[in-house]
Amino acid sequence: MKRKIAILPGDGIGPEVMNEALKVLDRIEKKYEVEFKYEHALVGGAAWDDHKNHLPKETLDICHRSDAILFGSVGGPVAEQHLERWSRVEVNSLLGLRKEFKLYANLRPAKLYPALAAASPLRADTAEKGFDILVVRELTGGIYFGEPKGRAGEGEEEYAFDTLVYARNEIRRIAHIAFKAAQTRDKRVISIDKANVLTTMVFWREVVEEVAKEYPDVTYEPMYVDNAAQQLTIRPSQFDVMLCGNMFGDILSDEAAAITGSLGMLPSASLADGSFGMYEPGGGSAPDIAGQGIANPIAQIMSAAMMLKYSFDMTEAYDDIANAVESVLNDGYRTGDIKEPGCKLVGTKEMGNLIVGKM
Ligand code: IPM
Ligand code: MG
């Protein structure tokens, strides 16, 4: 089996952690009947210098002729004079890719590894119970993309607006993704909305309820977003699959990530219909530690693992990588972001090598 992968390391720690993910993929090639062909492309600040564009056509072309995109992170560095534009540029390369490739289904697993329970900001008795949450976030609709959006007026009368809109088919397709995912897990979906205030969310709840009826083996419960935000900190284990629209999913997936205690551990998948997907770590470009060889590569490595599972149907290889990561953590190895007293502190490369060594 041959698979083409667009490699977009981006900025900050992106290139360093990407190297470790590529080492893991090399190991996968040796172990399984698969051959990867990589094409590297620039994105974000890394693309700006050469192209004066965060998402150059060359990069899009490479992505278009690939079977999947492995994405690092975007966020700098950028020259002072571009700062204002940069705030849009940074946002756009991700939003641009999501739109271009119709990546409407965003899967963000947030799992509290037992070995890392002490790193969680949750109270010890809550963290001890552990949790394994999959946030399923709608990624190409809602208030992020709704039209019209803009600014008008002047002075004190100046105003700005965005539009929250969801069509039935957009809600249905993401709901199906959530219920199907639940069938492979603990068979529980909690759908997040704000049906007590927003018309769009009344509709969201109605449509999700219809879809839920098609999955009698999965339990379904709606929950208001404000309640969900607090429930995550009080009793996170009640969540299995959290189904969210674009903006609520953005917010709650960060919260779910934070309570695992380790943003550097969390992968994500953004999927289109069919097998195409983009895979990226949740943690960002971390410019403060870039180039020092100390970043945690696990999120990038697990993003590559998700690519194997969701785009290439290589579930066994996914499990192989996930087990290797867990085993290295159980052996007490930690990068700086998850260090604790008595651990064996390692850098980016050593962490990558340890994981490969377990495979
Ligand atoms: C994320 C990020 C993006 C989002 C930004 C950078 C556009 O926060 O992937 O969660 O809001 O979707
Ligand atoms: Mg976010």
XYZ file of N, CA and C in Angstrom, residues 96-269:
522
model
N -8.362 28.280 6.358
C -8.294 28.098 4.902
C -8.216 26.624 4.537
N -7.387 25.874 5.255
C -7.263 24.438 4.965
C -8.564 23.699 5.289
N -9.186 24.078 6.398
C -10.437 23.412 6.778
C -11.503 23.607 5.714
N -11.589 24.852 5.236
C -12.603 25.191 4.235
C -12.286 24.492 2.905
N -11.039 24.651 2.472
C -10.614 24.121 1.172
C -10.886 22.617 1.060
N -10.586 21.882 2.129
C -10.705 20.422 2.061
C -11.981 19.890 2.721
N -12.903 20.815 3.055
C -14.204 20.421 3.650
C -14.021 19.503 4.856
N -13.094 19.929 5.734
C -12.760 19.116 6.914
C -13.765 19.436 8.022
N -14.956 18.903 7.890
C -16.045 19.348 8.783
C -16.075 18.618 10.126
N -15.368 17.506 10.211
C -15.452 16.717 11.445
C -14.129 16.729 12.195
N -14.128 17.387 13.328
C -12.903 17.522 14.110
C -12.990 16.606 15.343
N -12.048 15.690 15.435
C -12.026 14.766 16.572
C -10.877 15.135 17.493
N -11.211 15.427 18.741
C -10.177 15.813 19.707
C -10.274 14.945 20.958
N -9.479 13.902 21.005
C -9.502 13.052 22.192
C -8.784 13.724 23.346
N -9.356 13.651 24.526
C -8.698 14.166 25.731
C -8.745 13.059 26.767
N -7.601 12.423 26.947
C -7.551 11.274 27.833
C -6.595 11.578 28.969
N -7.035 11.291 30.166
C -6.139 11.459 31.302
C -5.352 10.160 31.468
N -4.071 10.190 31.115
C -3.234 9.007 31.298
C -3.023 8.796 32.799
N -3.276 7.574 33.282
C -3.086 7.322 34.721
C -1.700 7.776 35.201
N -0.666 7.553 34.371
C 0.696 7.927 34.786
C 0.842 9.436 34.977
N -0.071 10.215 34.384
C 0.061 11.671 34.432
C -0.986 12.331 35.323
N -1.708 11.532 36.114
C -2.804 12.093 36.914
C -2.338 13.258 37.780
N -1.096 13.189 38.267
C -0.600 14.246 39.150
C -0.438 15.576 38.420
N -0.304 15.541 37.093
C -0.125 16.776 36.318
C -1.453 17.497 36.097
N -2.565 16.811 36.324
C -3.872 17.420 36.072
C -4.197 18.480 37.121
N -4.792 19.594 36.692
C -5.201 20.606 37.664
C -6.460 20.200 38.442
N -7.055 19.052 38.108
C -8.251 18.603 38.825
C -7.885 18.176 40.245
N -8.874 18.208 41.142
C -8.645 17.712 42.489
C -8.234 16.234 42.401
N -7.336 15.826 43.277
C -6.749 14.488 43.174
C -7.802 13.382 43.084
N -8.871 13.482 43.914
C -9.863 12.394 43.903
C -10.653 12.360 42.594
N -10.743 13.493 41.907
C -11.400 13.523 40.596
C -10.459 12.959 39.532
N -9.196 13.393 39.581
C -8.214 12.944 38.589
C -8.001 11.436 38.673
N -8.012 10.907 39.893
C -7.777 9.472 40.075
C -8.782 8.615 39.309
N -10.006 9.122 39.179
C -11.036 8.347 38.466
C -10.738 8.281 36.966
N -9.879 9.201 36.495
C -9.515 9.211 35.084
C -10.680 9.627 34.200
N -10.390 9.881 32.943
C -11.456 10.104 31.965
C -10.884 9.917 30.579
N -11.782 9.666 29.657
C -11.388 9.441 28.269
C -12.501 10.051 27.417
N -12.276 11.297 26.998
C -13.321 12.056 26.311
C -12.939 12.233 24.836
N -13.924 12.128 23.972
C -13.689 12.491 22.579
C -14.593 13.676 22.253
N -13.973 14.828 22.019
C -14.760 15.975 21.583
C -14.915 15.864 20.065
N -16.163 15.827 19.617
C -16.452 15.836 18.178
C -16.993 17.223 17.861
N -16.182 17.983 17.147
C -16.495 19.387 16.895
C -16.792 19.625 15.420
N -17.915 20.274 15.151
C -18.224 20.682 13.781
C -17.212 21.764 13.413
N -16.601 21.689 12.231
C -15.425 22.533 11.995
C -15.523 23.486 10.801
N -16.548 23.387 10.001
C -16.581 24.263 8.823
C -17.855 25.105 8.751
N -18.587 25.172 9.854
C -19.827 25.950 9.836
C -19.963 26.808 11.079
N -21.212 27.081 11.431
C -21.492 27.862 12.631
C -20.996 29.293 12.513
N -20.735 29.892 13.656
C -20.411 31.323 13.686
C -19.041 31.631 13.078
N -18.187 30.624 12.946
C -16.881 30.855 12.328
C -17.018 31.250 10.859
N -17.951 30.617 10.174
C -18.029 30.802 8.728
C -19.336 31.455 8.264
N -20.301 31.612 9.184
C -21.603 32.145 8.793
C -21.509 33.538 8.177
N -22.324 33.784 7.175
C -22.389 35.096 6.530
C -23.759 35.711 6.797
N -23.908 37.020 6.920
C -22.817 37.988 6.800
C -22.014 38.120 8.088
N -20.773 38.588 7.913
C -19.984 39.026 9.053
C -19.254 40.293 8.643
N -19.052 41.174 9.572
C -18.357 42.391 9.181
C -18.481 43.492 10.211
N -18.141 44.697 9.745
C -18.219 45.884 10.588
C -18.885 46.982 9.795
N -19.590 47.844 10.478
C -20.226 48.977 9.799
C -20.372 50.118 10.787
N -20.838 51.236 10.281
C -21.075 52.391 11.136
C -19.786 53.095 11.534
N -19.958 54.152 12.317
C -18.809 54.976 12.702
C -18.929 55.452 14.133
N -17.815 55.779 14.697
C -17.801 56.365 16.036
C -18.504 55.475 17.045
N -19.324 56.111 17.903
C -20.022 55.335 18.938
C -21.048 54.385 18.337
N -21.455 54.642 17.097
C -22.449 53.782 16.433
C -21.795 52.637 15.651
N -20.479 52.627 15.624
C -19.806 51.537 14.900
C -20.170 50.211 15.545
N -20.381 49.184 14.699
C -20.716 47.873 15.262
C -20.082 46.770 14.428
N -20.092 45.590 14.983
C -19.503 44.431 14.307
C -20.439 43.256 14.488
N -20.423 42.316 13.531
C -21.383 41.203 13.615
C -20.850 39.939 12.957
N -21.274 38.823 13.500
C -21.029 37.499 12.914
C -22.369 36.787 12.880
N -22.478 35.738 12.101
C -23.749 35.037 11.975
C -23.608 33.588 12.435
N -24.467 33.199 13.359
C -24.504 31.794 13.773
C -25.596 31.097 12.996
N -25.198 30.234 12.084
C -26.188 29.538 11.263
C -25.756 28.079 11.089
N -26.726 27.172 11.210
C -26.475 25.751 10.929
C -27.600 25.185 10.094
N -27.258 24.495 9.038
C -28.259 23.826 8.212
C -28.473 22.409 8.734
N -29.669 21.883 8.479
C -29.994 20.536 8.941
C -28.927 19.513 8.528
N -28.501 19.567 7.257
C -27.537 18.554 6.805
C -26.172 18.688 7.485
N -25.820 19.930 7.845
C -24.548 20.115 8.565
C -24.619 19.490 9.962
N -25.769 19.651 10.617
C -25.917 19.099 11.969
C -25.992 17.576 11.892
N -26.775 17.106 10.927
C -26.941 15.650 10.796
C -25.615 14.942 10.585
N -24.784 15.476 9.655
C -23.569 14.722 9.331
C -22.588 14.685 10.493
N -22.489 15.780 11.261
C -21.559 15.750 12.403
C -22.145 14.887 13.524
N -23.471 14.886 13.661
C -24.099 14.037 14.685
C -23.843 12.562 14.367
N -23.965 12.198 13.085
C -23.674 10.804 12.712
C -22.237 10.422 13.077
N -21.302 11.337 12.830
C -19.892 11.066 13.185
C -19.790 10.789 14.695
N -20.476 11.605 15.487
C -20.394 11.452 16.943
C -21.002 10.123 17.396
N -22.174 9.786 16.867
C -22.819 8.541 17.306
C -22.043 7.315 16.828
N -21.492 7.395 15.616
C -20.684 6.260 15.131
C -19.436 6.102 15.997
N -18.814 7.235 16.346
C -17.617 7.165 17.202
C -17.990 6.552 18.550
N -19.154 6.946 19.075
C -19.583 6.426 20.387
C -19.758 4.907 20.340
N -20.233 4.412 19.200
C -20.430 2.961 19.079
C -19.129 2.189 19.243
N -17.993 2.833 18.927
C -16.696 2.152 19.073
C -16.091 2.409 20.452
N -16.807 3.189 21.298
C -16.258 3.548 22.607
C -17.233 3.128 23.716
N -17.590 4.079 24.575
C -18.452 3.724 25.705
C -19.936 3.951 25.419
N -20.268 4.261 24.171
C -21.677 4.351 23.718
C -22.489 5.416 24.442
N -21.867 6.579 24.671
C -22.595 7.681 25.297
C -22.281 8.971 24.547
N -23.314 9.679 24.111
C -23.121 10.987 23.477
C -23.807 12.048 24.317
N -23.067 13.089 24.665
C -23.684 14.271 25.254
C -23.530 15.381 24.221
N -24.659 15.944 23.812
C -24.622 16.992 22.793
C -24.728 18.350 23.481
N -23.794 19.222 23.132
C -23.696 20.522 23.803
C -24.464 21.576 23.007
N -25.307 22.326 23.687
C -26.017 23.394 22.978
C -26.327 24.555 23.919
N -27.077 25.492 23.425
C -27.538 26.617 24.238
C -28.979 26.863 23.830
N -29.747 25.752 23.904
C -31.124 25.775 23.407
C -32.043 26.609 24.294
N -31.555 27.029 25.462
C -32.385 27.895 26.295
C -32.337 29.347 25.842
N -31.459 29.663 24.895
C -31.328 31.055 24.452
C -31.328 31.200 22.922
N -30.612 30.336 22.237
C -30.362 30.566 20.809
C -31.243 29.687 19.914
N -31.914 30.318 18.965
C -32.770 29.600 18.013
C -31.990 28.520 17.265
N -30.783 28.873 16.842
C -29.942 27.916 16.123
C -29.731 26.659 16.962
N -29.642 26.861 18.258
C -29.338 25.744 19.143
C -30.587 24.921 19.484
N -31.767 25.547 19.399
C -33.011 24.784 19.509
C -33.071 23.809 18.334
N -32.748 24.335 17.171
C -32.733 23.524 15.950
C -31.677 22.434 16.061
N -30.479 22.796 16.521
C -29.385 21.832 16.730
C -29.886 20.650 17.568
N -30.558 20.982 18.690
C -31.035 19.931 19.602
C -32.063 19.033 18.914
N -32.989 19.657 18.161
C -34.013 18.876 17.448
C -33.381 17.882 16.481
N -32.416 18.374 15.700
C -31.825 17.527 14.665
C -30.989 16.411 15.303
N -30.236 16.738 16.354
C -29.426 15.710 17.013
C -30.335 14.631 17.613
N -31.473 15.070 18.166
C -32.425 14.101 18.726
C -32.935 13.129 17.665
N -33.195 13.654 16.474
C -33.628 12.783 15.365
C -32.559 11.743 15.044
N -31.311 12.222 14.944
C -30.211 11.311 14.603
C -30.038 10.272 15.713
N -30.183 10.707 16.954
C -29.991 9.806 18.104
C -30.903 8.586 18.002
N -32.107 8.788 17.468
C -33.071 7.672 17.358
C -32.544 6.554 16.461
N -31.631 6.912 15.549
C -31.069 5.886 14.659
C -29.994 5.050 15.361
N -29.640 5.436 16.584
C -28.591 4.716 17.315
C -29.117 4.289 18.694
N -30.029 3.317 18.703
C -30.633 2.903 19.973
C -29.617 2.321 20.961
N -28.462 1.887 20.445
C -27.444 1.311 21.339
C -26.598 2.384 22.024
N -26.795 3.646 21.637
C -25.995 4.734 22.217
C -26.916 5.612 23.070
N -26.501 5.932 24.291
C -27.330 6.837 25.085
C -27.044 8.276 24.672
N -28.096 9.075 24.697
C -27.973 10.457 24.244
C -28.530 11.386 25.305
N -27.818 12.480 25.502
C -28.281 13.476 26.476
C -27.860 14.853 25.961
N -28.749 15.843 25.979
C -28.333 17.202 25.642
C -27.837 17.909 26.906
N -26.928 18.856 26.754
C -26.441 19.606 27.919
C -26.122 21.039 27.491
N -26.555 21.993 28.305
C -26.217 23.388 27.996
C -24.719 23.600 28.153
N -24.201 24.477 27.308
C -22.743 24.645 27.247
C -22.162 25.169 28.552
N -22.886 26.059 29.227
C -22.332 26.600 30.477
C -22.254 25.508 31.540
N -23.276 24.663 31.569
C -23.242 23.540 32.494
C -22.100 22.579 32.145
N -21.938 22.317 30.842
C -20.879 21.399 30.404
C -19.504 21.893 30.850
N -19.315 23.220 30.789
C -18.018 23.782 31.174
C -17.702 23.465 32.631
N -18.728 23.534 33.490
C -18.444 23.225 34.897
C -18.412 21.721 35.161
N -19.292 20.972 34.468
C -19.289 19.515 34.665
C -17.936 18.899 34.320
N -17.249 19.501 33.334
C -15.935 18.992 32.950
C -14.949 19.035 34.119
N -15.103 20.047 34.964
C -14.154 20.165 36.074
C -14.620 19.376 37.306
N -15.929 19.096 37.374
C -16.462 18.439 38.566
C -16.498 16.924 38.399
N -17.032 16.485 37.238
C -17.177 15.043 37.018
C -16.908 14.710 35.542
N -15.640 14.855 35.124
C -15.313 14.661 33.697
C -15.615 13.250 33.203
N -15.628 12.277 34.104
C -15.838 10.896 33.660
C -17.246 10.661 33.122
N -18.179 11.609 33.331
C -19.526 11.422 32.788
C -19.547 11.582 31.266
N -18.466 12.159 30.707
C -18.435 12.376 29.259
C -17.702 11.237 28.546
N -18.309 10.772 27.477
C -17.618 9.848 26.572
C -17.413 10.627 25.268
N -18.449 10.762 24.448
C -18.362 11.621 23.266
C -19.120 12.916 23.557
N -18.439 14.039 23.341
C -19.071 15.357 23.471
C -19.264 15.900 22.070
N -20.520 16.081 21.679
C -20.814 16.595 20.338
C -21.055 18.097 20.419
N -20.290 18.868 19.638
C -20.363 20.336 19.743
C -20.360 21.003 18.375
N -20.980 22.171 18.315
C -20.821 23.050 17.163
C -19.424 23.654 17.185
N -19.139 24.461 16.177
C -17.772 24.943 15.974
C -17.229 25.721 17.176
N -17.962 26.738 17.628
C -17.379 27.589 18.669
C -17.390 26.923 20.044
N -18.483 26.258 20.400
C -18.500 25.574 21.699
C -17.425 24.483 21.727
N -17.224 23.834 20.581
C -16.207 22.785 20.496
C -14.804 23.349 20.636
N -14.596 24.540 20.106
C -13.296 25.206 20.259
C -12.999 25.404 21.742
N -13.986 25.926 22.446
C -13.789 26.282 23.852
C -13.683 25.033 24.727
N -14.639 24.128 24.574
C -14.651 22.967 25.472
C -13.508 22.004 25.182
N -13.031 21.960 23.926
C -11.906 21.058 23.657
C -10.637 21.574 24.327
N -10.493 22.888 24.448
C -9.345 23.419 25.198
C -9.479 23.078 26.679
N -10.699 23.186 27.181
C -10.896 22.878 28.605
C -10.631 21.392 28.868
N -11.157 20.551 27.983
C -10.941 19.106 28.147
C -9.445 18.792 28.083
N -8.745 19.502 27.190
C -7.291 19.301 27.069
C -6.586 19.733 28.345
N -6.983 20.899 28.849
C -6.289 21.456 30.010
C -6.404 20.549 31.231
N -7.570 19.912 31.408
C -7.724 19.086 32.614
C -6.963 17.758 32.519
N -6.442 17.431 31.344
C -5.542 16.269 31.288
C -4.172 16.663 31.833
N -3.928 17.969 31.946
C -2.681 18.441 32.528
C -1.551 18.550 31.529
N -1.822 18.313 30.250
C -0.708 18.222 29.321
C -1.119 18.507 27.890
N -1.163 19.784 27.556
C -1.517 20.191 26.202
C -0.593 19.557 25.153
N 0.610 19.238 25.557
C 1.587 18.650 24.628
C 1.338 17.195 24.298
N 0.227 16.660 24.794
C -0.055 15.239 24.595
C -1.206 14.998 23.636
N -1.901 16.086 23.228
C -3.197 15.859 22.600
C -3.195 16.039 21.095
N -3.545 14.982 20.394
C -3.603 15.013 18.938
C -4.985 15.460 18.465
N -5.145 15.646 17.174
C -6.489 15.849 16.644
C -6.551 15.445 15.180
N -7.783 15.159 14.761
C -8.024 14.808 13.365
C -9.135 15.694 12.846
